[in-house]
CSV table of C-alpha atoms in Angstrom, one decimal:
chain,number,residue,atom,x,y,z
A,20,MET,CA,0.0,0.0,0.0
A,21,GLU,CA,1.4,3.4,-1.1
A,22,GLU,CA,2.2,5.6,1.8
A,23,LYS,CA,0.3,9.0,1.8
A,24,ALA,CA,2.4,12.2,1.5
A,25,TYR,CA,1.5,14.7,4.2
A,26,LEU,CA,2.0,18.5,3.5
A,27,THR,CA,3.2,21.0,5.9
A,28,VAL,CA,1.0,24.0,6.7
A,29,THR,CA,3.5,26.2,5.0
A,30,ALA,CA,3.5,24.1,1.9
A,31,LEU,CA,-0.4,24.2,1.8
A,32,ASN,CA,-0.6,27.9,2.3
A,33,LYS,CA,2.1,28.5,-0.3
A,34,TYR,CA,0.0,26.4,-2.7
A,35,ILE,CA,-3.2,28.4,-1.9
A,36,GLU,CA,-1.4,31.7,-2.2
A,37,LYS,CA,-0.1,30.7,-5.6
A,38,LYS,CA,-3.6,29.9,-6.8
A,39,PHE,CA,-4.9,33.3,-5.7
A,40,ILE,CA,-2.0,35.1,-7.4
A,41,LEU,CA,-2.3,33.2,-10.7
A,42,ASP,CA,-6.1,33.3,-11.0
A,43,PRO,CA,-6.9,36.2,-13.4
A,44,TYR,CA,-10.5,36.4,-12.2
A,45,LEU,CA,-9.3,37.4,-8.7
A,46,SER,CA,-6.9,40.2,-9.7
A,47,GLU,CA,-9.8,42.7,-10.3
A,48,ILE,CA,-13.2,41.9,-8.7
A,49,TYR,CA,-16.4,44.0,-8.6
A,50,ILE,CA,-18.6,43.3,-5.6
A,51,LYS,CA,-21.9,44.6,-4.3
A,52,GLY,CA,-22.8,44.1,-0.7
A,53,GLU,CA,-23.6,45.6,2.7
A,54,ILE,CA,-21.0,47.1,5.1
A,55,SER,CA,-20.7,45.7,8.6
A,56,ASN,CA,-18.2,46.1,11.5
A,57,PHE,CA,-17.1,49.4,10.0
A,58,LYS,CA,-13.8,50.9,11.5
A,59,LEU,CA,-12.0,54.0,10.5
A,60,HIS,CA,-8.4,54.3,11.7
A,61,ASN,CA,-6.5,57.5,12.1
A,62,ASN,CA,-4.2,56.7,9.2
A,63,ASN,CA,-7.4,56.8,7.0
A,64,ASN,CA,-7.4,53.0,6.6
A,65,ILE,CA,-10.9,51.5,6.7
A,66,TYR,CA,-11.5,48.0,8.0
A,67,PHE,CA,-14.9,46.4,7.5
A,68,SER,CA,-16.8,43.3,6.4
A,69,ILE,CA,-18.8,43.1,3.2
A,70,LYS,CA,-21.8,40.8,3.3
A,71,ASP,CA,-24.9,39.5,1.6
A,72,GLU,CA,-27.8,37.3,2.9
A,73,ASN,CA,-25.6,34.2,2.9
A,74,THR,CA,-21.9,35.0,3.7
A,75,ARG,CA,-19.3,37.7,4.4
A,76,ILE,CA,-15.7,38.5,3.7
A,77,ASN,CA,-13.3,40.9,5.4
A,78,ALA,CA,-12.0,44.0,3.5
A,79,VAL,CA,-9.6,46.8,4.0
A,80,TRP,CA,-9.2,50.1,2.1
A,81,PHE,CA,-5.7,51.6,2.7
A,82,GLY,CA,-5.7,55.4,2.5
A,83,ALA,CA,-9.4,55.6,1.8
A,84,LYS,CA,-10.3,58.5,-0.5
A,85,ASN,CA,-13.9,58.6,0.7
A,86,ARG,CA,-14.7,57.9,4.4
A,87,GLU,CA,-18.5,58.8,4.4
A,88,PHE,CA,-19.7,55.2,5.0
A,89,LYS,CA,-21.4,53.4,7.9
A,90,ASP,CA,-22.7,50.0,8.8
A,91,GLY,CA,-25.7,49.1,6.7
A,92,ASP,CA,-24.7,51.0,3.6
A,93,THR,CA,-24.9,49.1,0.3
A,94,VAL,CA,-21.8,49.7,-1.6
A,95,LEU,CA,-20.1,49.0,-4.9
A,96,ILE,CA,-16.5,47.9,-4.6
A,97,LYS,CA,-13.6,47.5,-7.0
A,98,SER,CA,-11.1,45.2,-5.4
A,99,LYS,CA,-8.7,42.3,-5.6
A,100,ILE,CA,-8.2,39.2,-3.5
A,101,ASN,CA,-5.3,39.2,-1.0
A,102,PHE,CA,-4.1,36.0,0.7
A,103,TYR,CA,-2.4,36.7,4.0
A,104,PHE,CA,0.2,33.9,4.2
A,105,PRO,CA,1.1,34.1,7.9
A,106,ARG,CA,-2.5,33.4,9.1
A,107,GLY,CA,-3.7,31.5,6.0
A,108,GLU,CA,-6.6,34.1,5.5
A,109,HIS,CA,-7.9,35.9,2.5
A,110,ASN,CA,-9.6,39.3,2.3
A,111,LEU,CA,-10.4,42.0,-0.1
A,112,ILE,CA,-8.1,44.9,-0.8
A,113,VAL,CA,-10.3,47.8,-1.9
A,114,ILE,CA,-9.2,49.8,-4.9
A,115,ASP,CA,-12.3,52.0,-5.0
A,116,MET,CA,-15.7,52.0,-3.2
A,117,LYS,CA,-18.9,54.0,-3.6
A,118,LYS,CA,-22.4,53.9,-2.3
A,119,ASP,CA,-24.9,52.0,-4.3
A,120,ARG,CA,-26.9,55.0,-5.3
A,121,ILE,CA,-29.4,52.9,-7.2
A,122,GLY,CA,-30.2,50.9,-4.1
A,123,GLU,CA,-30.8,54.1,-2.0
A,124,LEU,CA,-33.0,55.6,-4.7
A,125,TYR,CA,-35.0,52.5,-5.1
A,126,GLN,CA,-35.6,52.4,-1.3
A,127,LYS,CA,-36.8,56.0,-1.5
A,128,PHE,CA,-38.9,55.1,-4.4
A,129,LEU,CA,-40.6,52.3,-2.4
A,130,GLU,CA,-41.2,54.5,0.7
A,131,LEU,CA,-42.7,57.4,-1.3
A,132,LYS,CA,-44.8,55.0,-3.4
A,133,GLU,CA,-46.2,53.5,-0.2
A,134,LYS,CA,-47.0,56.9,1.3
A,135,LEU,CA,-48.7,58.3,-1.8
A,136,GLU,CA,-50.6,55.1,-2.3
A,137,LYS,CA,-52.0,55.3,1.2
A,138,GLU,CA,-53.2,58.9,0.4
A,139,GLY,CA,-55.1,57.5,-2.6
A,140,LEU,CA,-53.1,59.4,-5.3
A,141,PHE,CA,-52.9,56.3,-7.5
A,142,SER,CA,-56.5,55.3,-7.1
A,143,SER,CA,-58.4,54.5,-10.3
A,144,GLU,CA,-61.4,56.7,-9.2
A,145,PHE,CA,-59.3,59.8,-10.0
A,146,LYS,CA,-58.3,58.7,-13.5
A,147,LYS,CA,-59.6,60.9,-16.3
A,148,ASP,CA,-60.6,59.7,-19.7
A,149,ILE,CA,-58.4,60.5,-22.6
A,150,PRO,CA,-60.2,62.4,-25.4
A,151,LYS,CA,-60.6,60.4,-28.6
A,152,PHE,CA,-60.0,63.4,-30.9
A,153,SER,CA,-57.6,65.8,-29.2
A,154,GLN,CA,-57.3,69.1,-31.1
A,155,LYS,CA,-54.6,70.6,-28.8
A,156,ILE,CA,-51.9,68.3,-27.6
A,157,ALA,CA,-49.3,69.6,-25.1
A,158,LEU,CA,-45.8,68.0,-25.0
A,159,ILE,CA,-43.9,68.5,-21.8
A,160,THR,CA,-40.4,67.3,-22.6
A,161,ALA,CA,-36.9,68.4,-23.6
A,162,LYS,CA,-36.9,70.5,-26.7
A,163,THR,CA,-33.9,68.6,-28.0
A,164,GLY,CA,-33.5,64.9,-28.2
A,165,ALA,CA,-35.1,61.8,-29.7
A,166,ALA,CA,-38.3,61.9,-27.6
A,167,ILE,CA,-39.7,65.2,-29.0
A,168,GLN,CA,-38.9,64.1,-32.5
A,169,ASP,CA,-40.6,60.8,-32.1
A,170,MET,CA,-43.7,62.2,-30.6
A,171,THR,CA,-44.0,65.0,-33.1
A,172,ARG,CA,-43.6,62.7,-36.1
A,173,THR,CA,-46.1,60.2,-34.7
A,174,ILE,CA,-48.8,62.9,-34.0
A,175,GLN,CA,-48.3,64.5,-37.4
A,176,ARG,CA,-48.5,61.2,-39.2
A,177,ARG,CA,-51.6,59.9,-37.3
A,178,PHE,CA,-53.6,63.0,-36.8
A,179,PRO,CA,-52.1,66.0,-38.8
A,180,ILE,CA,-55.0,68.4,-37.9
A,181,ALA,CA,-54.0,68.4,-34.2
A,182,LYS,CA,-52.1,71.4,-32.9
A,183,ILE,CA,-48.9,70.6,-31.0
A,184,ASN,CA,-47.9,72.8,-28.1
A,185,VAL,CA,-44.3,72.1,-26.9
A,186,TYR,CA,-43.3,73.1,-23.4
A,187,SER,CA,-39.5,72.9,-23.4
A,188,THR,CA,-38.6,71.3,-20.0
A,189,LEU,CA,-35.5,70.2,-18.1
A,190,VAL,CA,-36.1,66.5,-17.6
A,191,GLN,CA,-33.1,65.6,-15.4
A,192,GLY,CA,-30.5,67.3,-13.2
A,193,GLU,CA,-30.7,70.4,-11.1
A,194,ASN,CA,-33.9,72.5,-11.3
A,195,SER,CA,-35.6,69.8,-13.4
A,196,VAL,CA,-38.3,69.1,-10.8
A,197,GLU,CA,-39.3,72.8,-10.5
A,198,ASP,CA,-39.3,73.1,-14.3
A,199,ILE,CA,-41.5,70.0,-14.8
A,200,VAL,CA,-44.0,71.2,-12.1
A,201,LYS,CA,-44.1,74.7,-13.6
A,202,ASN,CA,-44.8,73.5,-17.1
A,203,ILE,CA,-47.5,71.0,-16.0
A,204,ILE,CA,-49.4,73.9,-14.3
A,205,LEU,CA,-48.8,76.1,-17.4
A,206,ALA,CA,-50.0,73.5,-19.9
A,207,ASP,CA,-53.1,72.8,-17.7
A,208,SER,CA,-54.0,76.5,-17.7
A,209,GLU,CA,-53.8,76.9,-21.5
A,210,ASP,CA,-56.9,74.9,-22.7
A,211,ASN,CA,-55.0,71.8,-24.0
A,212,ASP,CA,-57.1,68.7,-24.6
A,213,VAL,CA,-54.4,66.3,-23.4
A,214,ILE,CA,-50.9,66.5,-22.0
A,215,ILE,CA,-48.0,64.1,-22.7
A,216,LEU,CA,-45.3,64.1,-20.1
A,217,GLY,CA,-42.4,62.3,-21.8
A,218,ARG,CA,-38.7,61.7,-22.0
A,219,GLY,CA,-36.3,59.1,-23.4
A,220,GLY,CA,-34.8,56.2,-21.5
A,221,GLY,CA,-32.0,56.5,-18.9
A,222,SER,CA,-30.9,55.2,-15.6
A,223,ILE,CA,-32.9,55.5,-12.4
A,224,GLU,CA,-30.8,58.6,-11.6
A,225,ASP,CA,-31.7,60.1,-15.0
A,226,LEU,CA,-35.4,59.5,-14.4
A,227,TRP,CA,-35.4,60.4,-10.8
A,228,SER,CA,-37.2,63.8,-11.3
A,229,PHE,CA,-40.3,61.9,-12.3
A,230,ASN,CA,-40.2,60.0,-8.9
A,231,THR,CA,-40.3,63.1,-6.8
A,232,GLU,CA,-43.3,64.0,-4.6
A,233,GLU,CA,-43.6,67.5,-6.2
A,234,VAL,CA,-44.0,66.2,-9.7
A,235,VAL,CA,-46.4,63.4,-8.6
A,236,ARG,CA,-48.7,65.9,-6.8
A,237,ALA,CA,-48.6,68.3,-9.8
A,238,ILE,CA,-49.8,65.5,-12.0
A,239,PHE,CA,-52.6,64.5,-9.5
A,240,ASN,CA,-53.8,68.1,-9.3
A,241,CYS,CA,-53.9,68.6,-13.0
A,242,ARG,CA,-57.4,69.0,-14.5
A,243,THR,CA,-56.3,68.1,-18.0
A,244,PRO,CA,-55.8,64.4,-18.8
A,245,ILE,CA,-52.1,63.4,-18.6
A,246,VAL,CA,-50.4,60.5,-20.4
A,247,THR,CA,-46.9,59.6,-19.3
A,248,GLY,CA,-44.3,58.1,-21.7
A,249,ILE,CA,-41.2,58.1,-19.7
A,250,GLY,CA,-38.1,56.0,-20.6
A,251,HIS,CA,-38.4,52.5,-22.1
A,252,GLU,CA,-41.0,49.9,-21.5
A,253,THR,CA,-39.2,48.4,-18.5
A,254,ASP,CA,-38.9,51.8,-16.8
A,255,THR,CA,-41.7,52.7,-14.3
A,256,THR,CA,-41.8,55.9,-12.3
A,257,LEU,CA,-44.2,57.2,-9.7
A,258,SER,CA,-45.4,59.7,-12.4
A,259,ASP,CA,-46.7,56.6,-14.3
A,260,PHE,CA,-48.7,55.5,-11.3
A,261,VAL,CA,-50.5,58.8,-10.8
A,262,SER,CA,-51.0,59.7,-14.5
A,263,ASP,CA,-54.3,59.0,-16.2
A,264,VAL,CA,-52.7,56.6,-18.6
A,265,ARG,CA,-49.1,55.2,-18.7
A,266,ALA,CA,-47.6,54.5,-22.1
A,267,SER,CA,-44.5,52.4,-22.5
A,268,THR,CA,-42.5,55.0,-24.5
A,269,PRO,CA,-43.0,58.6,-25.7
A,270,THR,CA,-43.9,57.3,-29.2
A,271,ALA,CA,-46.5,55.0,-27.6
A,272,ALA,CA,-47.9,58.0,-25.7
A,273,ALA,CA,-48.3,59.9,-29.0
A,274,GLU,CA,-50.1,57.0,-30.5
A,275,LEU,CA,-52.4,56.7,-27.5
A,276,VAL,CA,-53.7,60.3,-27.6
A,277,THR,CA,-54.3,60.4,-31.4
A,278,PRO,CA,-56.6,58.5,-33.6
A,279,ASN,CA,-55.2,57.2,-36.9
A,280,ILE,CA,-56.4,59.4,-39.7
A,281,ILE,CA,-56.2,56.5,-42.1
A,282,ASP,CA,-58.5,54.5,-39.9
A,283,ILE,CA,-60.9,57.5,-39.7
A,284,LYS,CA,-60.9,57.9,-43.5
A,285,ASN,CA,-61.6,54.1,-43.9
A,286,ARG,CA,-64.4,54.3,-41.4
A,287,LEU,CA,-65.9,57.4,-43.1
A,288,SER,CA,-65.7,55.6,-46.5
A,289,PHE,CA,-67.3,52.5,-45.1
A,290,ASN,CA,-70.1,54.5,-43.4
A,291,SER,CA,-70.6,56.6,-46.6
A,292,ASP,CA,-71.0,53.4,-48.7
A,293,LYS,CA,-73.4,52.0,-46.1
A,294,LEU,CA,-75.4,55.2,-46.1
A,295,ASN,CA,-75.6,55.3,-49.8
A,296,ARG,CA,-76.8,51.7,-50.0
A,297,ARG,CA,-79.4,52.3,-47.4
A,298,MET,CA,-80.7,55.5,-49.2
A,299,SER,CA,-80.8,53.6,-52.5
A,300,TYR,CA,-82.8,50.8,-50.9
A,301,ILE,CA,-85.3,53.3,-49.4
A,302,LEU,CA,-85.7,55.2,-52.7
A,303,GLU,CA,-86.2,52.0,-54.6
A,304,GLU,CA,-88.8,50.9,-52.0
A,305,TYR,CA,-90.7,54.1,-52.5
A,306,ARG,CA,-90.5,53.9,-56.3
A,307,THR,CA,-92.0,50.5,-56.1
A,308,ARG,CA,-94.8,51.7,-53.8
A,309,ILE,CA,-95.6,54.5,-56.2
A,310,ALA,CA,-95.6,52.2,-59.2
A,311,ASN,CA,-97.9,49.7,-57.4
A,312,SER,CA,-100.3,52.6,-56.5
A,313,ASN,CA,-101.4,52.8,-60.1
A,314,SER,CA,-103.2,49.5,-59.7
A,315,ASN,CA,-104.7,50.4,-56.3
A,316,PRO,CA,-108.4,51.3,-56.5
A,317,TYR,CA,-108.1,53.9,-53.8
A,318,PHE,CA,-105.6,55.9,-55.9
A,319,ARG,CA,-107.3,55.3,-59.2
A,320,ASN,CA,-110.8,56.4,-58.0
A,321,TYR,CA,-109.7,58.9,-55.4
A,322,THR,CA,-112.3,61.5,-56.6
A,323,ASN,CA,-115.2,59.1,-56.1
A,324,ILE,CA,-113.8,58.0,-52.8
A,325,TYR,CA,-113.4,61.7,-51.7
A,326,ASN,CA,-117.1,62.4,-52.7
A,327,ILE,CA,-118.3,59.3,-50.8
A,328,TYR,CA,-116.5,60.4,-47.6
A,329,LYS,CA,-117.7,64.0,-48.1
A,330,GLU,CA,-121.3,62.8,-48.2
A,331,LYS,CA,-120.7,60.8,-45.1
A,332,VAL,CA,-119.3,63.8,-43.3
A,333,CYS,CA,-122.3,66.0,-44.4
A,334,LEU,CA,-124.7,63.4,-43.2
A,335,LEU,CA,-123.0,63.1,-39.9
A,336,GLU,CA,-122.9,66.9,-39.6
A,337,LYS,CA,-126.7,67.1,-40.1
A,338,GLU,CA,-127.3,64.3,-37.6
A,339,LEU,CA,-125.1,66.0,-35.1
A,340,SER,CA,-126.9,69.4,-35.6
A,341,LYS,CA,-130.3,67.7,-35.2
A,342,GLY,CA,-129.2,65.9,-32.1
A,343,ILE,CA,-127.9,69.1,-30.5
A,344,ASN,CA,-131.2,71.0,-31.3
A,345,ASN,CA,-133.3,68.2,-29.8
A,346,LEU,CA,-131.1,68.1,-26.7
A,347,LEU,CA,-131.5,71.9,-26.3
A,348,LYS,CA,-135.2,71.7,-26.8
A,349,ASP,CA,-135.5,69.0,-24.1
A,350,LYS,CA,-133.4,70.9,-21.7
A,351,LYS,CA,-135.5,74.1,-22.3
A,352,SER,CA,-138.7,72.2,-21.6
A,353,GLU,CA,-137.3,70.8,-18.4
A,354,LEU,CA,-136.2,74.3,-17.3
A,355,THR,CA,-139.8,75.7,-17.9
A,356,ILE,CA,-141.3,72.9,-15.8
A,357,SER,CA,-138.8,73.4,-13.0
A,358,LYS,CA,-139.6,77.2,-13.0
A,359,GLU,CA,-143.3,76.6,-12.7
A,360,ILE,CA,-142.8,74.1,-9.8
A,361,PHE,CA,-140.5,76.5,-8.0
A,362,GLN,CA,-143.0,79.4,-8.3
A,363,LYS,CA,-145.7,77.3,-6.7
A,364,ILE,CA,-143.5,76.7,-3.6
A,365,ASP,CA,-144.5,79.0,-0.6
A,366,VAL,CA,-141.1,79.6,0.8
A,367,ILE,CA,-142.2,82.3,3.4
A,368,GLY,CA,-145.4,80.5,4.5
A,369,PRO,CA,-143.9,78.3,7.3
A,370,TYR,CA,-142.2,81.3,8.9
A,371,LYS,CA,-145.1,83.9,8.5
A,372,GLU,CA,-147.0,83.1,11.8
A,373,TYR,CA,-143.6,83.1,13.6
A,374,PHE,CA,-142.7,86.5,12.3
A,375,ILE,CA,-146.2,87.9,13.3
A,376,LYS,CA,-145.8,86.7,16.9
A,377,LYS,CA,-142.4,88.2,17.2
A,378,VAL,CA,-143.7,91.6,15.9
A,379,ASP,CA,-146.6,91.5,18.3
A,380,SER,CA,-144.3,90.8,21.2
A,381,LEU,CA,-142.0,93.7,20.2
A,382,GLU,CA,-144.9,96.1,19.9
A,383,ALA,CA,-146.3,95.0,23.3
A,384,ASN,CA,-143.0,95.8,25.0
A,385,SER,CA,-142.5,99.0,23.1
A,386,PRO,CA,-141.9,102.0,25.4
A,387,ILE,CA,-144.5,104.1,23.4
A,388,ASN,CA,-147.2,101.5,24.0
A,389,ILE,CA,-146.3,101.4,27.7
A,390,LEU,CA,-146.6,105.2,28.0
A,391,LYS,CA,-150.1,105.0,26.3
A,392,LYS,CA,-151.2,102.9,29.2
A,393,GLY,CA,-150.7,105.9,31.6
A,394,TYR,CA,-147.1,105.3,32.5
A,395,SER,CA,-144.5,108.1,32.3
A,396,ILE,CA,-140.6,108.6,32.4
A,397,THR,CA,-139.1,111.3,34.6
A,398,TYR,CA,-135.8,113.0,33.8
A,399,LEU,CA,-133.5,115.3,35.9
A,400,ASN,CA,-131.0,117.0,33.7
A,401,ASP,CA,-131.5,114.4,31.0
A,402,ASN,CA,-130.9,111.6,33.4
A,403,LYS,CA,-133.7,109.0,34.2
A,404,ILE,CA,-135.1,109.2,37.8
A,405,THR,CA,-135.8,105.8,39.3
A,406,SER,CA,-136.0,106.9,43.0
A,407,VAL,CA,-137.3,109.9,45.0
A,408,LYS,CA,-133.9,110.0,46.7
A,409,SER,CA,-132.4,111.3,43.4
A,410,VAL,CA,-134.6,114.4,43.5
A,411,ASN,CA,-134.5,117.4,45.9
A,412,LYS,CA,-137.1,120.0,46.8
A,413,ASN,CA,-137.4,122.8,44.1
A,414,ASP,CA,-135.6,120.7,41.4
A,415,ASN,CA,-136.9,121.2,37.9
A,416,ILE,CA,-137.8,117.9,36.3
A,417,SER,CA,-139.2,116.7,33.0
A,418,VAL,CA,-142.0,114.1,32.6
A,419,ARG,CA,-142.3,112.2,29.3
A,420,LEU,CA,-145.9,111.1,28.4
A,421,SER,CA,-147.0,109.2,25.3
A,422,ASP,CA,-148.0,112.4,23.5
A,423,GLY,CA,-145.6,115.1,25.0
A,424,LEU,CA,-143.4,116.4,27.7
A,425,LEU,CA,-144.2,118.2,31.1
A,426,GLU,CA,-141.8,120.6,32.8
A,427,CYS,CA,-142.4,120.5,36.6
A,428,ASN,CA,-141.0,121.9,39.8
A,429,VAL,CA,-140.7,119.7,42.8
A,430,ILE,CA,-142.6,121.1,45.8
A,431,ASP,CA,-141.8,118.2,48.1
A,432,THR,CA,-140.5,114.5,48.1
A,433,ILE,CA,-142.4,111.8,49.9
A,434,GLU,CA,-140.5,108.5,50.3
A,435,GLU,CA,-142.6,105.4,50.5
A,436,GLY,CA,-141.5,102.0,51.6
A,437,VAL,CA,-140.7,99.5,48.8
A,438,GLU,CA,-140.6,95.8,49.6
């Protein structure tokens, strides 16, 4: 049996070191991962670990040019593998390192998307319909570049009668957000039928202006329907979520807001042919009816038929007149009879005896009749006297009789007892 050869630790590490050195794939490595155990030394050397969800590896950046890092940052590293012979360990020697800007932006994208979605800005209930025949089309995009050319050519080809209003806009970089918002408000105020917000493709950084809260809210508050055509088909921004319709590209947006004039012409031609056929059919049908009327007895003898109906109308008119006269005669007779019956009715009779009794009663109680029976009424200064206590000796009094008045002087008053 052949005896096994045992290596020394030195020989093994030498062998591994040689493999690291000779492997061309390990001389320049690009790695993406998350920083942990970050340490910055006074000599500007940075020591840390770079990890993903499964494993980690130690790294060092000697004389780091950028030290604005911390645990949890996702970074992009240009490095090479170093094998440290004395301890038999390998680590990364960092050549350059920067934050994964795309990762940070995407996280911001998700956070803002969640916030705006909770507010309802992306809800379908706020989506406006796109007009089928837009006469005024606003293009909010860079005045130079492929996007404006593609959209203009597409609109002019499909619907040349449409008026194109271009709002030259910064679509990336500094001040782009303010410029986009300003032109959305301007286009909305100028009586456009529809607005296309578009730009060509680019990285997430290039398209970031369309992921800002200011732009999203400006689109949401716009009264004019907005179609977005931002980037390529795989690019999706928050502006796409809030717009009324999202198109995959600027060219697709231009197609979406315009009808195809060729289709319109074909449709008009089809409808014109259909209408002409229908009109010809109707005219032919009426020609046939007129031709057939020659054999119809009603049309051939219309004069006789007219005279027959005229005689019927005259006869009915006479019968109606006779009927009305008879009815009036009957009603007049009934009215005469009713008048005679009413005149024979004694309306006052039942109340005559009652009225006589009331009159007799009134006359019996009349003051004049009472005076005729020998009674009188005595006055002192125009006031009736009902008691001798109201009169004094030598008072002048008046006595009313049935046929006149006596003026008297009181000689004396004699009071008599009255039960």
